Coordinates of C-alpha atoms in Angstrom, one line a residue:
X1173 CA -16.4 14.6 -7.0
X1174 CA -17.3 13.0 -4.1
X1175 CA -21.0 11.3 -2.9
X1176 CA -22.5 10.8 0.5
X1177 CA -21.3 7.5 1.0
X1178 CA -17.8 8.7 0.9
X1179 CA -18.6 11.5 3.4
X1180 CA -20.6 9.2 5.5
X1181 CA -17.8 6.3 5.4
X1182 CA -15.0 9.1 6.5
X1183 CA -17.1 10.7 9.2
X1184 CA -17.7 7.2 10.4
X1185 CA -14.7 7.1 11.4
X1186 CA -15.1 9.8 14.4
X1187 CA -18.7 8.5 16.2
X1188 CA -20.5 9.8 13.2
X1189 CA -23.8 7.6 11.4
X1190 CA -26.0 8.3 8.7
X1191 CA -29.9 8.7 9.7
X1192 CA -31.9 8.6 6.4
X1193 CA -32.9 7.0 3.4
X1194 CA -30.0 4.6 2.9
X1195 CA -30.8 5.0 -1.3
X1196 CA -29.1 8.6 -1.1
X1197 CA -25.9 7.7 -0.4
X1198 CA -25.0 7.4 -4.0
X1199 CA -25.9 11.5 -4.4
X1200 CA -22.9 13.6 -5.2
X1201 CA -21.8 16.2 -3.1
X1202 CA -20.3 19.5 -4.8
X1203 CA -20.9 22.2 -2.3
X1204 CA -21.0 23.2 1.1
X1205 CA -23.3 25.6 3.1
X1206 CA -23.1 26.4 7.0
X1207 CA -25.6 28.0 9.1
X1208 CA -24.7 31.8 9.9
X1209 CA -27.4 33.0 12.4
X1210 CA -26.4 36.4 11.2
X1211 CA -28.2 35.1 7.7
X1212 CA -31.8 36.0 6.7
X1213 CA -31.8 32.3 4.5
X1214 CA -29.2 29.9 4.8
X1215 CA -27.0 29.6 1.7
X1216 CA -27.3 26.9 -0.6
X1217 CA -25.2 23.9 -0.4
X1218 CA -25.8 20.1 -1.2
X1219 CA -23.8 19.3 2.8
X1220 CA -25.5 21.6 5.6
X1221 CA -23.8 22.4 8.8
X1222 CA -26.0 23.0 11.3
X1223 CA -23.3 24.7 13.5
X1224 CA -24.8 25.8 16.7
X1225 CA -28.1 24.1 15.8
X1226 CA -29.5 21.6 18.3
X1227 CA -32.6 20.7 17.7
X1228 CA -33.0 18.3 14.8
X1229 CA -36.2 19.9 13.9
X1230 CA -34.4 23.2 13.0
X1231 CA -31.5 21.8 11.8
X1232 CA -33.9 20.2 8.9
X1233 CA -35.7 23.1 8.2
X1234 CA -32.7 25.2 7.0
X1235 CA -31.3 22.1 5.6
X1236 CA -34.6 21.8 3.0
X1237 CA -34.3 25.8 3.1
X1238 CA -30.0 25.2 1.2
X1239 CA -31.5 22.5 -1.0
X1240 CA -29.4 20.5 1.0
X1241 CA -28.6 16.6 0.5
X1242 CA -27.1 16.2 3.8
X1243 CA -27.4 17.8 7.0
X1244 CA -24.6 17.4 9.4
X1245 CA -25.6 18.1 13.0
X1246 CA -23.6 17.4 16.4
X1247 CA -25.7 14.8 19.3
X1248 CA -25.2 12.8 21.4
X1249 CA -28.3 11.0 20.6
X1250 CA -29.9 10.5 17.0
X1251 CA -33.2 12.2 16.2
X1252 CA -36.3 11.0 17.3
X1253 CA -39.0 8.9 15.1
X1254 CA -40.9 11.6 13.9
X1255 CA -37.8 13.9 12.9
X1256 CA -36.6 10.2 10.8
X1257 CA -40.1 10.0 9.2
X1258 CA -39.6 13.8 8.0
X1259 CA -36.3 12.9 6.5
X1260 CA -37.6 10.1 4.3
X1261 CA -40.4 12.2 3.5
X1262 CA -38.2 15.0 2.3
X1263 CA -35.7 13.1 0.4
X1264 CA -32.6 14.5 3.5
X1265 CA -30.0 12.4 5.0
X1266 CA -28.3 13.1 8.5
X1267 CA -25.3 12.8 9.7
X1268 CA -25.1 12.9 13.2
X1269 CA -21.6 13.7 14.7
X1270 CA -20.9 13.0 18.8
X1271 CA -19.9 16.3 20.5
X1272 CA -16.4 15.3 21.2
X1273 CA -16.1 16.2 17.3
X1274 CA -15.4 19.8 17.7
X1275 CA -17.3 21.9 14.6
X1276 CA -13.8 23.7 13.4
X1277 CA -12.8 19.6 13.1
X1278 CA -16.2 18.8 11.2
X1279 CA -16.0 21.5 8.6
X1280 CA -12.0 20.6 8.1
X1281 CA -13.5 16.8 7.4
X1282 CA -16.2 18.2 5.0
X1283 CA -14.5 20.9 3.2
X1284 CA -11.9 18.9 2.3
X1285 CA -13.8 16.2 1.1
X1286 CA -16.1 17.9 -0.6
X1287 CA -14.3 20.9 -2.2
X1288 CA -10.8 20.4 -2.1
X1289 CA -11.2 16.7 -3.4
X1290 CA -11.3 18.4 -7.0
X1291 CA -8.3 19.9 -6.4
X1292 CA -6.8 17.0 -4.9
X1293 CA -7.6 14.6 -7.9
X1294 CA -5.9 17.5 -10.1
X1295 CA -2.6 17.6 -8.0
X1296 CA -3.3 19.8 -5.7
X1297 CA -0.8 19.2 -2.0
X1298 CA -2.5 19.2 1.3
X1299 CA -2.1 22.9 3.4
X1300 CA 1.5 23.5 4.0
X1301 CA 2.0 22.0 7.0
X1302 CA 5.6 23.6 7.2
X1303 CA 4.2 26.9 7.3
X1304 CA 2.3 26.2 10.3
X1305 CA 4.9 24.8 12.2
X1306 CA 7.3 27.9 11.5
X1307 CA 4.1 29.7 13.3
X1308 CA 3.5 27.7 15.8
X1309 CA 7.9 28.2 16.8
X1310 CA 7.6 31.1 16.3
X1311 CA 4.7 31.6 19.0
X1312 CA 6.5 29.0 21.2
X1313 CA 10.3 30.5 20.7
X1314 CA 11.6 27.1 20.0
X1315 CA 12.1 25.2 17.0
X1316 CA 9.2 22.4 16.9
X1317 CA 8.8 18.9 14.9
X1318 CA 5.3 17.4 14.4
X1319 CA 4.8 14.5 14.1
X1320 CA 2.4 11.0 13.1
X1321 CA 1.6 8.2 15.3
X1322 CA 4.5 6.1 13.8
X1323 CA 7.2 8.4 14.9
X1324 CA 7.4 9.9 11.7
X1325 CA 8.4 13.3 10.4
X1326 CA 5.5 15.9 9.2
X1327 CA 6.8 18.9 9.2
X1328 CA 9.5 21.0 10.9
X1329 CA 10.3 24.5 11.3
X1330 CA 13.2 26.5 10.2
X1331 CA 16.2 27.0 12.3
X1332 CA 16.7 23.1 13.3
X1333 CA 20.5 23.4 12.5
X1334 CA 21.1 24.8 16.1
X1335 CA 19.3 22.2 18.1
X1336 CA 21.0 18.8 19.3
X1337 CA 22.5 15.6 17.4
X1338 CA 19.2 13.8 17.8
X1339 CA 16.9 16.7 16.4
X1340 CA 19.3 16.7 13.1
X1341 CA 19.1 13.4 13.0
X1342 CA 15.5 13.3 12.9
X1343 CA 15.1 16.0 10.3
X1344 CA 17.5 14.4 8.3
X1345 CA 16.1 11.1 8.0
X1346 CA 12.6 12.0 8.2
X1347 CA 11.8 9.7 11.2
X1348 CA 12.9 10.1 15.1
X1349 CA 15.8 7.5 15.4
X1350 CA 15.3 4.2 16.7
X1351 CA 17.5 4.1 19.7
X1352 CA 15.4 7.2 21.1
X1353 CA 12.0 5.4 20.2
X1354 CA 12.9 2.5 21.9
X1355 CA 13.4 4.7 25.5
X1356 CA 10.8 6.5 25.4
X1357 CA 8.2 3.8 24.6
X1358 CA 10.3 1.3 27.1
X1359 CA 10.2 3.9 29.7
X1360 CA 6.6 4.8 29.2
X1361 CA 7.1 8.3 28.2
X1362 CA 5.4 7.3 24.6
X1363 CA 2.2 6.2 26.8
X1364 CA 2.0 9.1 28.9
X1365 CA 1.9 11.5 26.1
X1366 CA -1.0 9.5 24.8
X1367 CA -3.1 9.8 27.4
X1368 CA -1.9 13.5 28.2
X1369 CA -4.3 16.6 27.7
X1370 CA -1.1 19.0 27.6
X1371 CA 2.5 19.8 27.2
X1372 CA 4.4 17.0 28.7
X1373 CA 8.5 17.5 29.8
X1374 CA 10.4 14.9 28.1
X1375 CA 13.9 15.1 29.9
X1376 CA 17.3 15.0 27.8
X1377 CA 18.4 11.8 26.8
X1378 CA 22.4 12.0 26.5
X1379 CA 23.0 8.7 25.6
X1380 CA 21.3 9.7 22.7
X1381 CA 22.4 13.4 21.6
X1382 CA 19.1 14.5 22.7
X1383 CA 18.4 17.1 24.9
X1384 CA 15.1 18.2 26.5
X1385 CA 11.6 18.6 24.9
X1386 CA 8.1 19.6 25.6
X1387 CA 5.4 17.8 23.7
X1388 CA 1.7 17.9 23.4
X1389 CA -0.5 15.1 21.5
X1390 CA -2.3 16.4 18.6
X1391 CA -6.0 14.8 18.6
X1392 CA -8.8 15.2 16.7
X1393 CA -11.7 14.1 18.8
X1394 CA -11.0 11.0 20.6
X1395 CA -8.5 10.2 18.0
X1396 CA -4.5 10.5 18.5
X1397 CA -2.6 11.6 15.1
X1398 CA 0.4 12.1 16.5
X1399 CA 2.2 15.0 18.6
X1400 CA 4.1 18.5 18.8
X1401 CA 7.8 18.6 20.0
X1402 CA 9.2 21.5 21.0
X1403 CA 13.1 21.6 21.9
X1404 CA 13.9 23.2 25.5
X1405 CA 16.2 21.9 28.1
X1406 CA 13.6 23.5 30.3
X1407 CA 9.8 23.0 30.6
X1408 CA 7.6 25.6 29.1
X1409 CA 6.1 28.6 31.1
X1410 CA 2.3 28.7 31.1
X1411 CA 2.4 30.8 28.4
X1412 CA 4.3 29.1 25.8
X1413 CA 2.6 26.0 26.8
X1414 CA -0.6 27.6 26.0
X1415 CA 0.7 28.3 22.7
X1416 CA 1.9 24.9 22.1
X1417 CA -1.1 23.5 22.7
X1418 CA -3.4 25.6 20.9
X1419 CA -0.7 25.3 17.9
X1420 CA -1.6 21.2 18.5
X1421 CA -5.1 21.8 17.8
X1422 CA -4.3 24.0 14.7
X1423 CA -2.1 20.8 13.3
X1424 CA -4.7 18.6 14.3
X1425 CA -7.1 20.5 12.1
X1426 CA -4.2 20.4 9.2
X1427 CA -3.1 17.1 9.4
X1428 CA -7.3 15.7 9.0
X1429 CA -7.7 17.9 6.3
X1430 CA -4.4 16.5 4.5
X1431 CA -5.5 13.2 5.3
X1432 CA -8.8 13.3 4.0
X1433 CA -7.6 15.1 0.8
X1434 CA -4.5 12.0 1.2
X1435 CA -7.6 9.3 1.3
X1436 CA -9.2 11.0 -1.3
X1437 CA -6.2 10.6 -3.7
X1438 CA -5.7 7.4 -3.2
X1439 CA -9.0 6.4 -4.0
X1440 CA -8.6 8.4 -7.4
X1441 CA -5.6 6.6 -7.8
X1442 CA -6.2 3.1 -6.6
X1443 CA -9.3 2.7 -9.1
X1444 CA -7.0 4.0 -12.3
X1445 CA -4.2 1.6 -11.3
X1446 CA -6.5 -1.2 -11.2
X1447 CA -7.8 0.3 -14.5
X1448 CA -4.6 0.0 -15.8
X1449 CA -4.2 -3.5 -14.4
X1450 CA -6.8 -5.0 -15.9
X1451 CA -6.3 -3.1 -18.9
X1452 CA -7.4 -0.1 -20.1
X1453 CA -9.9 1.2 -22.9
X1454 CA -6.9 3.8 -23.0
X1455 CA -4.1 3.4 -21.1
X1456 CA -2.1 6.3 -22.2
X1457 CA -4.9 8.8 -20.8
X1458 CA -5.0 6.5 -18.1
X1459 CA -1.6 7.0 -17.1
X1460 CA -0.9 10.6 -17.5
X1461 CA -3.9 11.2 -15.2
X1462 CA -2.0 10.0 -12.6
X1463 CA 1.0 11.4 -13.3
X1464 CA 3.2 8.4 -15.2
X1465 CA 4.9 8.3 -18.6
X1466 CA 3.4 5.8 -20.8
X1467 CA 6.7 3.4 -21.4
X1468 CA 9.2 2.0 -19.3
X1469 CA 7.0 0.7 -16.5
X1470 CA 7.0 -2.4 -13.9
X1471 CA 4.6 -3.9 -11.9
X1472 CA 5.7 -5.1 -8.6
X1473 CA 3.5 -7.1 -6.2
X1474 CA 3.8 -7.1 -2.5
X1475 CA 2.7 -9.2 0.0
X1476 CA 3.0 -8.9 4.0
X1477 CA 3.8 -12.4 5.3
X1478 CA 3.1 -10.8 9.4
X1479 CA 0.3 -11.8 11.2
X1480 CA -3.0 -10.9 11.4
X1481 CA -2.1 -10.6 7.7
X1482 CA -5.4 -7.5 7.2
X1483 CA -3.6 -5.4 9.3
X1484 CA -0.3 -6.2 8.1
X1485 CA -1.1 -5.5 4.5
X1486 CA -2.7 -2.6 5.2
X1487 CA 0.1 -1.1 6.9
X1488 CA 2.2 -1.9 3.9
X1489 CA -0.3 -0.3 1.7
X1490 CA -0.2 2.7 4.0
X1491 CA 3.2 2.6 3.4
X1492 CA 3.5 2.8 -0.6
X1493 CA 0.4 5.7 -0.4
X1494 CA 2.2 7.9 2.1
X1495 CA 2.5 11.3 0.6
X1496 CA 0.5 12.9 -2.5
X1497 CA 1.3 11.4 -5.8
X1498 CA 3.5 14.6 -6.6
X1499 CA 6.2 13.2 -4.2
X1500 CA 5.8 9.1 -4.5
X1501 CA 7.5 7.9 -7.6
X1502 CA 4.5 5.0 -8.5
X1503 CA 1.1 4.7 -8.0
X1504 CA -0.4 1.9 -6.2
X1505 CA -3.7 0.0 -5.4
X1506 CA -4.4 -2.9 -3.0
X1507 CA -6.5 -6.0 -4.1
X1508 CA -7.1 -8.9 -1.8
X1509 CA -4.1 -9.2 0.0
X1510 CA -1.6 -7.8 -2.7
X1511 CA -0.3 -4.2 -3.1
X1512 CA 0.2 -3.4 -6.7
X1513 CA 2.3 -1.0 -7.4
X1514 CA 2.9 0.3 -11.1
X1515 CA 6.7 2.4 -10.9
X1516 CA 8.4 3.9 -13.6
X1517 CA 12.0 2.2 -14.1
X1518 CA 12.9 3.4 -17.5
X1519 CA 13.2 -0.4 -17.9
X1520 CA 15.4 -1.1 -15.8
X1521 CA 15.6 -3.6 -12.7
X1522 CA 17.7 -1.3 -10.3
X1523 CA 15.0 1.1 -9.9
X1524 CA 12.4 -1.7 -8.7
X1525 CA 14.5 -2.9 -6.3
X1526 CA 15.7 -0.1 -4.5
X1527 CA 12.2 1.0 -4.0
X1528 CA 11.3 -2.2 -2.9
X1529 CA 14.5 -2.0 0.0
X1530 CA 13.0 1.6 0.5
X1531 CA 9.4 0.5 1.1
X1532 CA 10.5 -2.3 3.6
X1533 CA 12.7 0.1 5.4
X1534 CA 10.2 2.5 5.6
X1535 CA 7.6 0.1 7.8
X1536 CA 7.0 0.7 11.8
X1537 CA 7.2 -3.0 12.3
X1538 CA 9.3 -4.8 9.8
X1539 CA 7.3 -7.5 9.2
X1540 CA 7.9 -9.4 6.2
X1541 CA 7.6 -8.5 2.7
X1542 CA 7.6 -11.2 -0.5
X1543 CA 7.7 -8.8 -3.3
X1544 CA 7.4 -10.2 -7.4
X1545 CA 8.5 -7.8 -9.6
X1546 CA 6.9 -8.0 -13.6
X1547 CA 8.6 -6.9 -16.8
X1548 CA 8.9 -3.5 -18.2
X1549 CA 6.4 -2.7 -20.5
X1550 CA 4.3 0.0 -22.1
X1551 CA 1.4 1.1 -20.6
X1552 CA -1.4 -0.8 -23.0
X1553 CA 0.8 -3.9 -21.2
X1554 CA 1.0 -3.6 -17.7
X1555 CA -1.6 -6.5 -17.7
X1556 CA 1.2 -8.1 -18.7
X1557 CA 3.4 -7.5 -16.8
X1558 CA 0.9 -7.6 -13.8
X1559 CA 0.6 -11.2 -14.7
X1560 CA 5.0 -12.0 -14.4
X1561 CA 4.9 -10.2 -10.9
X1562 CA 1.7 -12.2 -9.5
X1563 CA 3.9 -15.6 -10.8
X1564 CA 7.3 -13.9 -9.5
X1565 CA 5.6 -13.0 -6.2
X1566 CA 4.1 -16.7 -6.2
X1567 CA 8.0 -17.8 -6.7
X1568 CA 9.5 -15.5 -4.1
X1569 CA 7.0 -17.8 -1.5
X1570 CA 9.0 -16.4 2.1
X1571 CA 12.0 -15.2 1.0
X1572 CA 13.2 -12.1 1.7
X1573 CA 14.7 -11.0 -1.7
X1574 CA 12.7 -10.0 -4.4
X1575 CA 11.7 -12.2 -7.7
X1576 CA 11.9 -10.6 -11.0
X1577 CA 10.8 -11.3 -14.5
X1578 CA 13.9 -10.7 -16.0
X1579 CA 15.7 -13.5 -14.1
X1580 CA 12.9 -15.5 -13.4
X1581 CA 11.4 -16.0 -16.7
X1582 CA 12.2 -19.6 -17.7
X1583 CA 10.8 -20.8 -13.7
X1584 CA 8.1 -18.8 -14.8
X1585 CA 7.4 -20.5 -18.2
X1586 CA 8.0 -23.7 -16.7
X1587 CA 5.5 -22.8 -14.2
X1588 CA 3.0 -22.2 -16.8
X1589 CA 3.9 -25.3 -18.8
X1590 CA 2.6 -27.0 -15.4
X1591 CA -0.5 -25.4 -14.6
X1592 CA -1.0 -26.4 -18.5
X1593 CA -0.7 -30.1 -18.1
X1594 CA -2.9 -29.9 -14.8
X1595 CA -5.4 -28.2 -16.4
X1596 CA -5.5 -30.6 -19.3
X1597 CA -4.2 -28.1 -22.0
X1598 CA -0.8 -30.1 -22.9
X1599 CA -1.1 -33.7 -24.7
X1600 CA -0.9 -36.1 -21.7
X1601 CA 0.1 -39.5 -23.6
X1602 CA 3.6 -38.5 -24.8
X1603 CA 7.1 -40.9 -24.2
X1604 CA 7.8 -38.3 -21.0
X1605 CA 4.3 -39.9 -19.6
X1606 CA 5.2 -43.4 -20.6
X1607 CA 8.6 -42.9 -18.5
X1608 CA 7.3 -41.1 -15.9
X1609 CA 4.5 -44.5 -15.1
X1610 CA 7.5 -46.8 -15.4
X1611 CA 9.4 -44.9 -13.0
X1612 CA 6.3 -45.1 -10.4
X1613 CA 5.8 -48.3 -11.0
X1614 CA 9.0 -49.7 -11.0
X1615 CA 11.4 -47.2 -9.2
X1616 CA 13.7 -46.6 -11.4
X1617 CA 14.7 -42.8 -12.5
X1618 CA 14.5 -42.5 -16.4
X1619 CA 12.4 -39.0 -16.3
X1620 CA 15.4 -37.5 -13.9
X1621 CA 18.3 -39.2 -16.2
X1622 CA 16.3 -38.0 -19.2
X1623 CA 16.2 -34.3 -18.5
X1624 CA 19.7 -34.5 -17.1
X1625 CA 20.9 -35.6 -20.5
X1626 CA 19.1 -33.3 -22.6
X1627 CA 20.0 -30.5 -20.1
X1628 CA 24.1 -31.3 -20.7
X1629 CA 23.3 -31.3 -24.5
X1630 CA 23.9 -35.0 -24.7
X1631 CA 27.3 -34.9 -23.1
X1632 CA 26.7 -38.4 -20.7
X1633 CA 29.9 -36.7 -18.1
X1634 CA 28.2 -33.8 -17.7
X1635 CA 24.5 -35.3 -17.3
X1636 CA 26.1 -37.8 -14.8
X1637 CA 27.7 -35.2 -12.7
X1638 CA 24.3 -33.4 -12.5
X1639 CA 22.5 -36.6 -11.0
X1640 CA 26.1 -37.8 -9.5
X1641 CA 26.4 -41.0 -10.8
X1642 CA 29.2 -42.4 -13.3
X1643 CA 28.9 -41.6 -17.0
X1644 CA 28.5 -45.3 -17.4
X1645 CA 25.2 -45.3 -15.3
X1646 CA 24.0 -42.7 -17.8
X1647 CA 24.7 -45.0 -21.1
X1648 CA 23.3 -47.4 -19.3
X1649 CA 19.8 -45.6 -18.3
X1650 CA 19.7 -44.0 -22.0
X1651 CA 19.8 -47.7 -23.7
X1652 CA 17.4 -49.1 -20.8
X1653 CA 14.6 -46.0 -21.5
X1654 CA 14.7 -46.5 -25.2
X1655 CA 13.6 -49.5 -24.5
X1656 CA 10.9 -48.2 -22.5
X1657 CA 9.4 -45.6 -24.8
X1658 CA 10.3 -44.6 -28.6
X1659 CA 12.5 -41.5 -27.7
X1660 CA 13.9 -40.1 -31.3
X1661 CA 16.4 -38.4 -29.4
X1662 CA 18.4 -38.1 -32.7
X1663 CA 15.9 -35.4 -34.0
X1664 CA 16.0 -32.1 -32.9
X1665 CA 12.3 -31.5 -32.8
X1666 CA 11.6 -34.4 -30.4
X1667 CA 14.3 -33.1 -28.2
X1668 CA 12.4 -29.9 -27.9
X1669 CA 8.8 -31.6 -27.4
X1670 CA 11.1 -34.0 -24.7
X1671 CA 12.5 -30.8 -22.9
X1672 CA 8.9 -28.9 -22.4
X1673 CA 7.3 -32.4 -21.7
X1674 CA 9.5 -32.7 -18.6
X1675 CA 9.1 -29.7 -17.5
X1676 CA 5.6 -30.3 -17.5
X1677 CA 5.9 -32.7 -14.7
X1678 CA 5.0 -32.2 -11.1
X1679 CA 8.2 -30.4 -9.8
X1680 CA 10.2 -33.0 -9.0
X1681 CA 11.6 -33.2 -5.3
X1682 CA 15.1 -33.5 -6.1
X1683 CA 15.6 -31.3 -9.1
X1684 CA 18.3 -31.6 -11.4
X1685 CA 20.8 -28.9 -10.7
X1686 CA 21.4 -26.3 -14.0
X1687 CA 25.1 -26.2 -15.6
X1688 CA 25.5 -23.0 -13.7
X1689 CA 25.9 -24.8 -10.6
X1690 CA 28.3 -27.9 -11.8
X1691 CA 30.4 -25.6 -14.1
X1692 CA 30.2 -25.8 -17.8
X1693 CA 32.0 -28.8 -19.1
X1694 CA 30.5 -28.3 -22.5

């Protein structure tokens, strides 16, 4: 269920503003009513389209006469003072739409947020867009691809098996190849069909193994969603090209509606992912709502490093949303400046990743992606593991490969021993402390030689190849630091409380490198 303010928010988005008491924007909307002058009394609805109503004063008389919350009308310019003073009065809110918003366009907008919204949060797919387009071919006599503003795949009719190299191509991987974007945006054919009000011949591009297409922009309002292409080595008669275009309007209509019902989905999804996230009164309802198993989950955490970095992190979370949740394999939510996405691996790391590859493949722009992936856990845990991908994401900083838990998890408990001691929590007069002074004061390297020589397991060759120095240097520093502070390295217990100690320092600059990258000598 929806309430004004989402109507008003989405409407917003095509010239339309809310005239009214603001307080009625929380009201629910669950049905709509529009005006039939054929009507004796206008059917009850809480939204009220006042189709082919232009005065305002009219339009809110059979608004109050549906019980209406909302009355949508189409102006160029809002209602006058008295009409506003009436709407307090009567507890109604306008919306008033500009007149490039077509009415067929409006009631697409509203229907689908208002009644197919319920059917949307219950896994119900937008119209089938791949019917349309066998229509619209079928009208036209050519097989036809729609699609978005990004160059990406929609829908496509039947028959596409006969058409040219670049056509399969498309079809096949869902997206017009790269080469062929490239030309026609270089060569301004990508602009011109932009700004075109009808079919526009695109020659054949044999370079490309593509032949010759006629495409229309599909608007709605003032607003480009993406276009029509129709395959032809020839440019449409009038008639055909009248069909094309009238076919654009009818995917215009389709494509709003399915985006609507998209925005409307992730907005049921986005608020049980955070639900889950920040974890759930019951997480097992919580999940199977959206359509996950309860076990075997990761969070991953993205971040877009592009600039300006709102619009680059909304493109990536436009990215992990595309589709209904019926075809996306996790469910995702975007806080701050992080996507969160919550994917079911069956435990496993391979699964993360390649969607991870998949999603960065999948952007218009490429721009980069740090990605922290958590550890798999039940669905009462994903707080959890929410927590391990923020820290993995926070270790991946800029680098293009993904962090996870799994490998990362002593960097990550080292981290925390860290943000410990800053914070106070770990005991800071300790021997570790005591060296640590002596080296700042004096220069010397005793924390370094230290955690060298407990990394090797005592062994003084290895330690020394690990700082590169000569095993006598070692022996030397280890009888020079006893001196310093009283060690007990012969008990196993103060080795321990040693070890976590040093790795609650301040990273040190020049690291001591792990066994792993000497060789084990042990």
């Amino acid at each position: 269920m929806i309430n004004l303010d989402r109507l008003v928010n989405v409407l917003g988005g095509y010239g339309a503003h809310l005239v009214g008491d603001g307080r009625l924007r929380r009201r629910e909307l669950r049905s709509v009513a529009m005006h039939d002058p054929t009507d004796d009394a206008p059917p009850l609805g809480d939204a009220f389209l006042a189709v082919g109503i232009d005065a305002s004063a009219t339009a809110l008389r059979l608004a109050e006469q549906a019980r209406a919350v909302v009355v949508i009308v189409r102006s160029a310019t809002g209602p006058g003072a008295e009409i506003r003073a009436e709407l307090h009065e009567r507890g109604i809110a306008m919306v008033v739409v500009e007149p490039a918003v077509s009415w067929s366009q409006i009631s697409g907008i509203v229907y689908g947020l208002v009644l197919e919204g319920r059917e949307t949060e219950s896994g119900r797919g937008p119209s089938d867009l791949f019917a349309l387009a066998d229509t619209v071919a079928a009208e036209v006599g050519s097989p036809v691809v729609i699609e978005d503003r990004a160059w990406r795949v929609v829908a496509y009719s039947a028959e596409q098996a006969d058409t040219d190299r670049a056509r399969r191509d498309t079809v096949i991987a869902r997206r017009a190849p790269a080469g062929i974007r490239d030309r026609l945006e270089s060569d301004g054919t990508a602009a011109r069909l932009a700004a075109a009000d009808g079919p526009l011949y695109v020659p054949a591009l044999p370079e490309f193994g593509m032949g010759g297409r006629t495409a229309v922009p599909i608007r709605v309002g003032r607003e480009l969603l993406g276009s029509l292409w129709a395959a032809g080595d020839t440019p449409l008669d009038a008639e055909r090209a009248r069909a094309l275009s009238e076919g654009a309007r009818t995917v215009g209509l389709h494509m709003l509606r399915a985006r609507v019902s998209s925005d409307l989905e992730r907005q049921v999804e986005s608020e049980s992912v955070i639900d889950l996230l920040e974890g759930s009164e019951d997480p097992e309802r919580a999940v199977d709502r959206i359509g996950l198993p309860a076990d075997g989950l990761r969070v991953i955490a993205l971040h877009a490093r592009a600039a300006p970095p709102d619009d680059a992190v909304l493109h990536l979370f436009e990215q992990v949303t595309t589709g209904f949740g019926w075809s996306r394999p996790g469910r995702s939510t975007l806080l701050g400046t992080t996507v969160y996405t919550v994917l079911p691996c069956a435990g496993e790391i391979a699964p993360a990743l390649e969607w991870v590859r998949a999603t960065v493949r999948g952007l218009p722009a490429r721009p980069g992606v740090s990605a922290g992936v958590g550890g798999a856990a039940r669905a009462g845990d994903l707080p959890a593991s929410r927590q391990e991908a923020d820290e993995c994401l926070i270790l991946a900083g800029d680098g293009a490969a993904p962090v996870v838990y799994d490998d990362a998890w002593d960097e990550v408990l080292l981290r925390r021993l860290r943000l410990s001691a800053e914070a106070g929590r770990l005991p800071g007069r300790n021997p570790v402390a005591v060296l640590a002074r002596h080296d700042a004061d004096q220069g010397t390297e005793y924390t370094r030689t230290l955690r060298a020589w407990l990394y090797a397991h005592g062994d003084p060759a290895v330690a020394a190849e690990m700082l590169g120095v000569h095993p006598n240097t070692v022996r030397y520093r280890l009888r020079r630091l006893r001196g310093v502070a009283d060690l007990r390295l012969h008990e196993p217990q103060a080795r321990v409380a040693l070890t976590v100690a040093l790795a609650a320092l301040p990273a040190d600059p020049r690291p001591v490198p792990s066994r792993a990258h000497i060789g084990d000598k042990g």
